[in-house]
Coordinates of C-alpha atoms and ligand atoms in Angstrom, one line a residue:
M1 CA -30.9 2.8 29.9
T2 CA -30.3 0.9 26.6
S3 CA -27.1 -1.1 26.7
P4 CA -24.4 0.1 24.4
S5 CA -23.0 -1.7 21.3
L6 CA -19.3 -1.9 20.7
Y7 CA -18.0 -0.9 17.3
W8 CA -14.4 -2.1 16.9
L9 CA -12.7 0.2 14.4
R10 CA -10.0 -1.4 12.4
N11 CA -8.9 -0.5 8.8
D12 CA -12.2 1.3 8.3
L13 CA -11.6 4.8 9.7
R14 CA -14.7 6.4 8.2
L15 CA -18.4 6.9 8.9
A16 CA -19.9 6.6 5.4
D17 CA -20.4 3.4 3.5
N18 CA -19.7 1.5 6.7
A19 CA -21.8 -1.7 7.2
A20 CA -20.4 -2.4 10.7
L21 CA -21.2 1.1 12.0
T22 CA -24.6 1.1 10.4
A23 CA -25.5 -2.1 12.1
A24 CA -24.1 -1.0 15.4
A25 CA -26.1 2.3 15.2
A26 CA -29.3 0.3 14.8
Q27 CA -28.6 -1.6 18.1
G28 CA -28.1 1.3 20.6
P29 CA -25.6 3.9 21.7
I30 CA -22.1 3.2 20.3
I31 CA -18.8 2.7 21.9
F32 CA -16.2 3.6 19.2
L33 CA -13.2 1.4 20.1
Y34 CA -9.8 1.5 18.4
V35 CA -7.2 -0.9 19.7
L36 CA -3.5 -0.3 18.9
D37 CA -2.6 -4.0 18.7
D38 CA 1.2 -4.4 18.2
E39 CA 1.0 -8.0 19.6
T40 CA -1.2 -9.9 17.2
P41 CA 0.6 -9.0 13.9
G42 CA 4.0 -9.8 15.4
E43 CA 6.7 -8.8 12.9
W44 CA 4.0 -7.0 10.8
R45 CA 3.2 -4.4 13.5
L46 CA 2.6 -1.1 11.8
G47 CA 5.7 0.6 10.4
G48 CA 6.8 4.2 11.1
A49 CA 5.0 6.0 8.3
S50 CA 1.8 4.0 8.9
R51 CA 1.9 5.0 12.5
W52 CA 2.2 8.7 11.5
W53 CA -0.9 8.3 9.3
L54 CA -2.8 6.4 12.0
H55 CA -2.2 9.2 14.5
K56 CA -3.5 11.8 12.1
S57 CA -6.5 9.7 11.0
L58 CA -7.6 9.0 14.5
A59 CA -7.1 12.6 15.4
A60 CA -9.4 13.6 12.5
L61 CA -12.0 10.9 13.4
G62 CA -11.8 11.9 17.1
T63 CA -13.2 15.4 16.2
R64 CA -16.4 13.7 14.9
V65 CA -17.0 10.9 17.4
P66 CA -15.8 10.1 20.9
L67 CA -13.1 7.5 20.5
T68 CA -12.2 4.9 23.2
L69 CA -8.5 4.2 22.6
R70 CA -6.8 1.2 24.1
Q71 CA -3.5 -0.7 23.6
G72 CA -2.9 -4.5 23.7
A73 CA -4.1 -7.7 22.0
A74 CA -7.4 -6.8 20.5
D75 CA -9.4 -9.8 21.8
I76 CA -8.2 -9.2 25.4
V77 CA -9.0 -5.5 25.2
I78 CA -12.4 -6.2 23.8
A79 CA -13.1 -8.6 26.6
E80 CA -12.2 -5.9 29.1
V81 CA -14.3 -3.2 27.5
L82 CA -17.3 -5.6 27.3
A83 CA -16.9 -6.3 31.1
E84 CA -16.5 -2.6 31.9
T85 CA -19.4 -1.3 29.8
G86 CA -21.9 -4.2 29.7
A87 CA -22.1 -3.8 25.9
T88 CA -24.4 -6.4 24.4
S89 CA -23.1 -6.6 20.9
V90 CA -19.8 -6.3 19.0
H91 CA -19.6 -5.1 15.4
F92 CA -16.6 -5.0 13.2
A93 CA -15.4 -5.1 9.6
R94 CA -13.6 -8.1 8.4
D95 CA -9.9 -7.8 7.7
H96 CA -7.8 -10.2 5.5
A97 CA -4.3 -10.0 7.1
P98 CA -2.9 -13.5 7.8
W99 CA -3.4 -13.1 11.5
S100 CA -7.0 -11.8 11.2
P101 CA -9.1 -14.9 10.9
A102 CA -7.8 -16.4 14.2
L103 CA -8.1 -13.0 15.9
E104 CA -11.7 -12.6 14.7
R105 CA -12.5 -16.1 16.0
R106 CA -11.0 -15.1 19.4
V107 CA -13.1 -11.9 19.4
K108 CA -16.2 -13.9 18.7
D109 CA -15.4 -16.2 21.6
V110 CA -14.8 -13.4 24.1
A111 CA -18.0 -11.7 23.0
E112 CA -20.0 -14.9 23.5
R113 CA -18.5 -15.5 26.8
A114 CA -19.5 -12.0 27.9
G115 CA -23.1 -12.7 26.7
A116 CA -22.7 -10.3 23.7
S117 CA -23.6 -11.0 20.1
C118 CA -20.8 -10.7 17.6
H119 CA -21.2 -9.5 14.0
R120 CA -18.7 -9.3 11.2
Y121 CA -19.2 -7.3 8.0
G122 CA -17.4 -6.9 4.6
G123 CA -16.6 -3.6 3.0
M124 CA -12.8 -3.5 2.9
L125 CA -13.0 -5.2 -0.5
L126 CA -15.5 -5.0 -3.4
H127 CA -15.9 -8.8 -3.3
E128 CA -15.2 -11.2 -0.5
P129 CA -12.2 -13.4 -1.5
E130 CA -14.3 -16.5 -1.3
A131 CA -16.9 -15.1 -3.7
I132 CA -14.7 -15.0 -6.8
R133 CA -13.7 -18.4 -8.0
N134 CA -12.7 -19.9 -11.3
G135 CA -14.7 -22.5 -13.3
S136 CA -13.3 -25.3 -11.1
G137 CA -14.2 -23.5 -7.9
E138 CA -10.6 -22.7 -7.2
P139 CA -9.1 -19.3 -6.3
Y140 CA -7.6 -17.4 -9.2
R141 CA -3.8 -17.2 -9.6
V142 CA -3.8 -15.0 -12.7
Y143 CA -5.0 -11.4 -12.7
T144 CA -6.7 -11.0 -16.0
P145 CA -9.4 -13.7 -15.6
F146 CA -9.7 -12.6 -12.0
S147 CA -10.5 -9.0 -13.0
K148 CA -12.9 -10.3 -15.7
A149 CA -14.7 -12.3 -13.0
C150 CA -14.9 -9.2 -10.9
F151 CA -16.4 -7.1 -13.7
A152 CA -18.8 -10.0 -14.5
A153 CA -19.9 -10.1 -10.8
G154 CA -21.6 -6.7 -11.4
E155 CA -21.3 -3.3 -9.9
P156 CA -20.7 -3.0 -6.1
K157 CA -23.7 -2.5 -3.9
P158 CA -25.1 1.0 -3.5
L159 CA -23.3 3.1 -0.9
R160 CA -24.5 3.4 2.7
P161 CA -25.0 6.9 4.0
V162 CA -23.6 7.9 7.4
P163 CA -26.1 6.4 9.8
S164 CA -27.7 8.5 12.5
F165 CA -26.3 7.2 15.8
T166 CA -25.9 8.1 19.4
A167 CA -22.5 7.9 21.0
W168 CA -22.4 6.1 24.3
N169 CA -21.8 8.6 27.1
G170 CA -21.1 6.0 29.9
P171 CA -17.6 5.7 31.3
A172 CA -15.0 3.8 29.2
A173 CA -11.4 4.4 30.1
S174 CA -9.4 5.7 27.1
D175 CA -5.7 6.3 26.5
R176 CA -4.7 9.7 25.1
L177 CA -3.7 9.5 21.5
E178 CA -0.6 11.7 22.2
D179 CA 0.6 9.1 24.7
W180 CA 0.8 6.3 22.1
G181 CA 4.0 7.8 20.6
L182 CA 2.9 7.2 17.0
L183 CA 4.5 10.3 15.7
P184 CA 8.3 10.3 15.1
A185 CA 10.5 11.5 17.9
K186 CA 13.4 13.7 16.9
P187 CA 14.5 13.8 14.1
D188 CA 11.1 14.3 12.7
W189 CA 11.4 12.5 9.4
A190 CA 7.7 13.1 8.7
A191 CA 8.0 16.9 9.0
D192 CA 7.1 17.4 5.3
F193 CA 4.3 14.8 5.2
P194 CA 1.5 17.3 6.0
Q195 CA 2.4 19.2 2.7
Y196 CA 1.3 16.1 0.8
W197 CA -1.4 14.4 2.9
T198 CA -4.6 15.1 4.8
P199 CA -5.4 11.8 6.6
G200 CA -9.0 11.2 7.5
E201 CA -12.3 10.8 5.8
A202 CA -12.6 14.4 4.7
G203 CA -9.1 14.3 3.2
A204 CA -9.9 11.1 1.4
A205 CA -13.1 12.6 -0.1
A206 CA -11.3 15.7 -1.2
R207 CA -8.6 13.6 -2.8
L208 CA -11.1 11.5 -4.7
E209 CA -12.9 14.6 -5.9
A210 CA -9.7 16.2 -7.0
F211 CA -8.6 13.1 -8.9
I212 CA -11.9 12.9 -10.7
D213 CA -11.7 16.6 -11.6
D214 CA -8.1 16.8 -12.6
G215 CA -6.5 13.3 -13.0
L216 CA -8.9 10.9 -14.4
A217 CA -9.1 12.3 -17.9
H218 CA -5.3 11.8 -18.2
Y219 CA -5.1 8.6 -16.3
A220 CA -5.0 6.1 -19.1
D221 CA -2.2 7.9 -21.0
A222 CA -0.1 9.3 -18.2
R223 CA -0.4 7.0 -15.2
D224 CA 3.0 5.6 -15.8
R225 CA 4.7 9.1 -15.8
P226 CA 6.1 10.0 -12.4
D227 CA 6.7 13.5 -13.6
R228 CA 3.0 14.0 -14.1
N229 CA 0.6 14.2 -11.2
V230 CA -2.3 12.2 -12.6
T231 CA -2.7 9.1 -10.4
S232 CA -5.3 9.3 -7.6
R233 CA -2.9 9.0 -4.5
L234 CA -5.8 7.4 -2.8
S235 CA -3.8 4.4 -1.7
P236 CA -3.2 5.4 2.0
H237 CA -6.8 6.5 2.3
L238 CA -7.9 3.1 1.0
R239 CA -5.3 1.4 3.2
F240 CA -6.9 2.9 6.4
G241 CA -10.4 2.6 5.1
E242 CA -11.0 6.4 5.1
V243 CA -12.7 5.7 1.7
S244 CA -14.1 2.4 0.6
P245 CA -13.2 0.8 -2.7
A246 CA -16.9 0.9 -3.5
Q247 CA -17.0 4.7 -3.0
C248 CA -14.1 5.1 -5.4
W249 CA -15.7 2.7 -7.9
H250 CA -19.1 4.5 -7.8
A251 CA -17.5 8.0 -8.0
V252 CA -15.6 7.0 -11.1
R253 CA -18.6 5.4 -12.7
A254 CA -20.7 8.5 -12.1
A255 CA -18.0 10.7 -13.7
Q256 CA -17.8 8.3 -16.6
L257 CA -21.5 8.5 -17.1
A258 CA -21.6 12.3 -16.9
A259 CA -18.8 12.5 -19.5
G260 CA -20.9 10.7 -22.1
G261 CA -18.2 8.3 -23.2
K262 CA -15.2 10.6 -23.0
L263 CA -13.9 9.0 -19.8
D264 CA -14.6 5.3 -20.8
R265 CA -11.0 4.3 -21.4
A266 CA -9.6 6.2 -18.3
S267 CA -12.3 4.8 -16.0
E268 CA -11.8 1.2 -17.1
K269 CA -8.1 1.6 -16.6
F270 CA -8.5 3.0 -13.1
L271 CA -11.1 0.4 -12.0
K272 CA -8.6 -2.3 -13.2
E273 CA -6.0 -0.8 -10.9
V274 CA -8.4 -0.9 -8.0
L275 CA -8.9 -4.6 -8.9
W276 CA -5.1 -5.2 -8.6
R277 CA -5.6 -4.3 -4.9
E278 CA -8.5 -6.7 -4.9
F279 CA -6.4 -9.4 -6.5
S280 CA -3.6 -8.9 -4.0
Y281 CA -6.1 -9.6 -1.2
H282 CA -7.5 -12.5 -3.0
L283 CA -4.0 -14.0 -3.2
L284 CA -3.2 -13.2 0.5
H285 CA -6.5 -14.7 1.7
H286 CA -5.9 -18.0 -0.1
W287 CA -2.1 -18.0 0.4
P288 CA -1.5 -16.3 3.8
S289 CA 2.3 -16.9 3.6
L290 CA 2.5 -14.4 0.7
P291 CA 4.3 -11.7 2.8
S292 CA 7.2 -14.0 3.7
K293 CA 7.4 -17.0 1.3
P294 CA 7.7 -17.0 -2.5
F295 CA 4.5 -18.1 -4.2
R296 CA 6.8 -20.2 -6.5
P297 CA 8.7 -22.5 -4.2
E298 CA 11.7 -22.9 -6.5
F299 CA 12.7 -19.3 -5.5
E300 CA 13.4 -20.6 -2.0
A301 CA 16.8 -21.8 -3.5
F302 CA 17.6 -18.5 -5.2
P303 CA 21.2 -17.5 -4.4
W304 CA 20.5 -14.0 -3.0
S305 CA 23.5 -11.9 -1.9
G306 CA 23.7 -10.3 1.5
N307 CA 25.1 -7.0 0.2
P308 CA 24.5 -4.6 3.1
H309 CA 26.4 -1.8 1.3
G310 CA 24.0 -2.1 -1.7
L311 CA 20.9 -2.2 0.6
H312 CA 22.0 0.9 2.4
A313 CA 22.7 2.8 -0.8
W314 CA 19.3 1.8 -2.1
Q315 CA 17.5 2.8 1.0
K316 CA 19.2 6.2 1.1
G317 CA 18.7 6.9 -2.7
L318 CA 22.5 6.8 -3.3
T319 CA 22.8 4.0 -5.9
G320 CA 24.1 6.3 -8.7
Y321 CA 21.1 5.5 -10.8
P322 CA 19.0 8.7 -10.9
I323 CA 15.5 7.3 -11.4
V324 CA 16.1 4.7 -8.6
D325 CA 17.5 7.4 -6.2
A326 CA 14.7 9.8 -7.0
G327 CA 12.1 7.1 -6.1
L328 CA 13.7 6.2 -2.8
R329 CA 14.1 9.9 -1.9
E330 CA 10.5 10.7 -2.8
L331 CA 9.5 7.8 -0.5
W332 CA 11.5 9.2 2.4
A333 CA 10.3 12.7 1.9
T334 CA 6.6 12.0 1.3
G335 CA 5.8 8.5 2.4
I336 CA 4.9 7.4 -1.1
M337 CA 6.5 6.5 -4.4
H338 CA 5.0 6.5 -7.8
N339 CA 4.0 3.0 -9.0
R340 CA 6.2 2.9 -12.1
V341 CA 9.2 4.0 -10.0
R342 CA 8.3 1.3 -7.3
M343 CA 8.7 -1.2 -10.1
I344 CA 12.0 0.2 -11.3
A345 CA 13.4 0.5 -7.7
A346 CA 12.2 -2.9 -6.7
S347 CA 13.7 -4.5 -9.8
F348 CA 17.0 -2.7 -9.2
L349 CA 17.1 -4.1 -5.6
I350 CA 16.3 -7.6 -6.6
K351 CA 18.0 -8.0 -9.9
D352 CA 20.8 -5.5 -10.0
L353 CA 21.8 -5.9 -6.4
L354 CA 20.6 -9.5 -5.9
I355 CA 19.1 -8.6 -2.6
H356 CA 16.2 -10.7 -1.3
W357 CA 12.8 -9.1 -2.1
T358 CA 11.7 -9.3 1.5
E359 CA 14.3 -6.7 2.4
G360 CA 12.7 -4.2 0.0
E361 CA 9.2 -5.3 1.2
R362 CA 10.2 -4.5 4.8
W363 CA 11.7 -1.1 3.9
F364 CA 8.5 -0.2 2.1
W365 CA 6.5 -1.5 5.1
D366 CA 8.3 0.9 7.4
T367 CA 8.4 3.9 5.1
L368 CA 5.2 3.9 2.9
V369 CA 2.1 5.6 4.2
D370 CA 0.1 3.2 2.1
A371 CA 2.1 0.1 3.4
D372 CA -0.4 -2.7 2.8
I373 CA 0.2 -6.3 3.8
A374 CA -1.4 -7.6 0.6
S375 CA -0.5 -5.1 -2.1
N376 CA 3.1 -4.8 -0.8
A377 CA 3.7 -8.5 -0.7
A378 CA 2.0 -9.3 -4.0
S379 CA 3.8 -6.5 -5.8
W380 CA 7.3 -7.4 -4.5
Q381 CA 6.7 -11.0 -5.5
W382 CA 5.4 -9.8 -8.9
V383 CA 8.6 -7.8 -9.5
A384 CA 10.8 -10.6 -8.2
G385 CA 9.2 -13.1 -10.6
C386 CA 8.4 -15.5 -7.8
G387 CA 4.7 -14.5 -7.3
A388 CA 1.4 -15.6 -8.8
D389 CA 1.1 -14.2 -12.3
A390 CA 4.5 -12.4 -11.9
A391 CA 6.6 -10.6 -14.4
P392 CA 9.2 -13.2 -15.6
Y393 CA 12.4 -13.1 -13.6
F394 CA 14.5 -12.7 -16.8
R395 CA 12.6 -9.4 -17.6
I396 CA 15.1 -7.0 -16.0
F397 CA 14.3 -3.3 -16.1
N398 CA 17.1 -1.1 -17.5
P399 CA 17.0 1.9 -15.1
V400 CA 18.4 4.3 -17.7
L401 CA 15.9 3.3 -20.5
Q402 CA 13.1 3.3 -18.0
G403 CA 14.1 6.8 -16.9
V404 CA 14.3 8.1 -20.4
K405 CA 10.9 6.5 -21.3
F406 CA 8.9 7.6 -18.3
D407 CA 10.6 10.8 -17.2
P408 CA 11.7 12.0 -20.6
Q409 CA 12.7 15.6 -19.6
G410 CA 14.1 14.4 -16.2
A411 CA 11.6 16.6 -14.3
Y412 CA 11.1 13.8 -11.7
V413 CA 14.8 13.3 -11.2
R414 CA 15.4 17.0 -11.0
K415 CA 12.9 17.4 -8.3
W416 CA 14.2 14.6 -6.0
V417 CA 17.9 14.5 -6.9
P418 CA 18.6 18.3 -7.1
E419 CA 22.3 17.8 -7.3
L420 CA 21.7 16.6 -10.9
A421 CA 19.2 19.3 -11.8
R422 CA 21.5 21.2 -14.1
L423 CA 22.4 18.2 -16.3
P424 CA 20.9 18.3 -19.8
D425 CA 17.8 16.0 -20.5
A426 CA 19.8 13.6 -22.6
L427 CA 22.2 12.8 -19.8
I428 CA 20.2 13.2 -16.6
H429 CA 19.4 9.5 -16.4
Q430 CA 23.1 8.5 -16.9
P431 CA 25.4 11.1 -15.4
W432 CA 28.4 8.8 -15.7
A433 CA 28.1 9.1 -19.5
A434 CA 28.4 12.9 -19.4
P435 CA 31.7 14.4 -20.6
A436 CA 33.8 16.0 -17.9
L437 CA 33.0 19.5 -19.1
V438 CA 29.2 18.9 -19.0
L439 CA 29.5 17.5 -15.5
A440 CA 31.6 20.5 -14.4
T441 CA 29.2 23.0 -15.9
A442 CA 26.2 21.3 -14.1
G443 CA 28.1 21.3 -10.8
V444 CA 28.2 17.5 -10.6
E445 CA 31.2 15.7 -9.2
L446 CA 30.7 12.0 -9.4
G447 CA 31.9 10.3 -6.2
R448 CA 31.7 13.6 -4.3
N449 CA 28.2 15.2 -4.6
Y450 CA 26.5 12.3 -6.4
P451 CA 27.7 8.6 -6.3
H452 CA 29.2 6.5 -9.1
P453 CA 26.8 3.7 -9.9
V454 CA 27.0 1.0 -7.2
V455 CA 26.9 -1.7 -9.9
D456 CA 27.3 -1.7 -13.7
H457 CA 23.8 -2.6 -15.0
G458 CA 25.0 -4.8 -17.8
T459 CA 27.3 -6.9 -15.6
A460 CA 24.6 -7.1 -12.9
R461 CA 22.0 -8.2 -15.4
D462 CA 24.3 -11.1 -16.5
K463 CA 24.8 -12.1 -12.9
A464 CA 21.1 -12.1 -12.2
L465 CA 20.3 -14.2 -15.3
A466 CA 23.0 -16.7 -14.3
A467 CA 21.6 -16.9 -10.7
F468 CA 18.1 -17.5 -12.2
Q469 CA 19.5 -20.3 -14.3
E470 CA 20.6 -22.0 -11.1
I471 CA 17.1 -22.3 -9.8
K472 CA 15.4 -22.8 -13.2
G473 CA 16.3 -26.5 -13.2
A474 CA 14.6 -26.9 -9.9
A475 CA 11.3 -25.5 -11.2
Ligands
FAD1 P1 -3.7 4.8 -8.7 O1 -3.0 4.5 -9.9 O2 -4.6 6.0 -8.6 O3 -4.6 3.5 -8.4 C1 -5.8 3.5 -7.7 C2 -5.8 2.5 -6.5 O4 -5.7 1.2 -7.1 C3 -4.6 2.7 -5.6 O5 -4.8 3.6 -4.7 C4 -4.4 1.3 -5.1 O6 -5.3 1.0 -4.0 C5 -4.8 0.4 -6.2 N1 -3.6 -0.1 -7.0 C6 -3.1 0.6 -8.1 N2 -2.0 -0.2 -8.5 C7 -2.0 -1.3 -7.7 C8 -1.1 -2.4 -7.7 N3 -0.1 -2.6 -8.6 N4 -1.3 -3.3 -6.8 C9 -2.3 -3.2 -5.9 N5 -3.1 -2.2 -5.8 C10 -3.0 -1.2 -6.8 N6 0.1 -0.4 -3.1 C11 -0.4 -0.2 -1.8 O7 -1.5 0.3 -1.7 N7 0.4 -0.5 -0.7 C12 1.6 -1.0 -0.8 O8 2.3 -1.3 0.2 C13 2.2 -1.2 -2.1 N8 3.4 -1.7 -2.3 C14 4.0 -1.8 -3.6 C15 5.2 -2.3 -3.7 C16 5.8 -2.5 -5.0 C17 7.2 -3.0 -5.1 C18 5.0 -2.1 -6.1 C19 5.6 -2.3 -7.5 C20 3.8 -1.6 -6.0 C21 3.2 -1.5 -4.7 N9 1.9 -1.0 -4.5 C22 1.4 -0.9 -3.3 C23 1.0 -0.8 -5.7 C24 1.0 0.7 -6.3 O9 2.3 1.1 -6.5 C25 0.2 1.7 -5.4 O10 -1.0 1.2 -5.1 C26 0.0 3.0 -6.2 O11 1.3 3.5 -6.6 C27 -0.7 4.0 -5.3 O12 -0.8 5.2 -6.0 P2 -2.2 5.8 -6.4 O13 -3.2 5.7 -5.2 O14 -2.0 7.1 -7.0 O15 -2.7 4.7 -7.5

């Protein structure tokens, strides 16, 4: 009997365009191993919403291939599975989380000790982080030249089809997915998630197709509008590798070509956003402390406030600023928040409430279905002003003006903050400015069914700028 090859599934829960799977298939019958490893990432073990997604994605994949599910430190589990099955090769896709290089070295060691060959492949990114360097051979710190270098590096490789493979039918003990407890216990805060998401490779492909048919044409003009449904919502599918960035790239290029120039602007804009993901990983790879330490060290001395009351109000969507509250409530109900609103909500936490950006990063880590160690950290640092190529700290979003500009009729706020739904468009982003009669007619009682603002934005802004002055001298 041909000995099996072990394919260690990680953030690549798909069969198509999968170099590791293609190589494993060429070696012999495959053991499809997924390890739920809460030990190696330590404080960055998967958050609640990601666990929900993982359960559903593995369930979907499990209808197509037999999965061997194990729990524990991945290198130890792989050593055990190699000993139990006599697999003679290990194949996996490279990952770029800060703990991954050491883990991947340990996996190589255990494979070699078991007499198995070990093979690592790319695919999670369009370009390996070492491949894109500036003229001096250094990693990039600024997005625009980075993205230009990516475009100059050429189109991604052609896609790999699903390989023909044989699944190994020898014995390999597996946990039951249901026993992992990935889904929420009561109360089921994810009860509405299935309305919004279909985790798995088929769901990802359907989402990509729907975006190209309905969203792409409007993407360049309306991607900043949370009241319009034009962005791709591919982020959780990309996060779990149910679709590869190369598949997204080629699909958009094909649509662009077919449209004979009509989609040029939209396509470029979309591909540039995909390159923000790439840039986040580039930064994380070269600066692995990104999730916990400010890229600009002077921010270590920033006088953050503890403010547990403010943090709680923010998390619950009860700050009294409608666009911020709508975002946090959208997040809780769906596991996602529109990008523009993420920026507004993050700015509010950091600059209006003076709460450390890592508190917001951690809340997002737990509640986003697309919680991604690189994009989350890089984006929070970007908003805080302490990241590479970040928005300057003194640029402070005004949540009222942002609401008026990006949700002009208040449709987004009306959807997620229904207690304000009957306010007129002109006042929906600042209910405290409404005359008593207007509030009463709309059924809004500030302090009773919708909060007063937790801070006055103007005063908070001055405080934030003063705090920034304190560290500016240290820069
Ligand atoms: P689209 O607009 O359709 O973009 C296509 C893809 O490009 C996205 O799916 C995503 O993979 C990538 N992308 C787009 N914008 C960005 C960006 N600014 N940074 C990195 N990649 C981007 N994105 C995550 O995937 N995971 C996170 O944990 C995450 N945390 C964030 C935290 C904050 C404070 C902010 C401001 C942004 C964060 N983002 C994160 C980036 C961005 O908000 C999401 O990628 C985007 O909203 C996903 O929606 P979409 O798939 O419809 O995006």
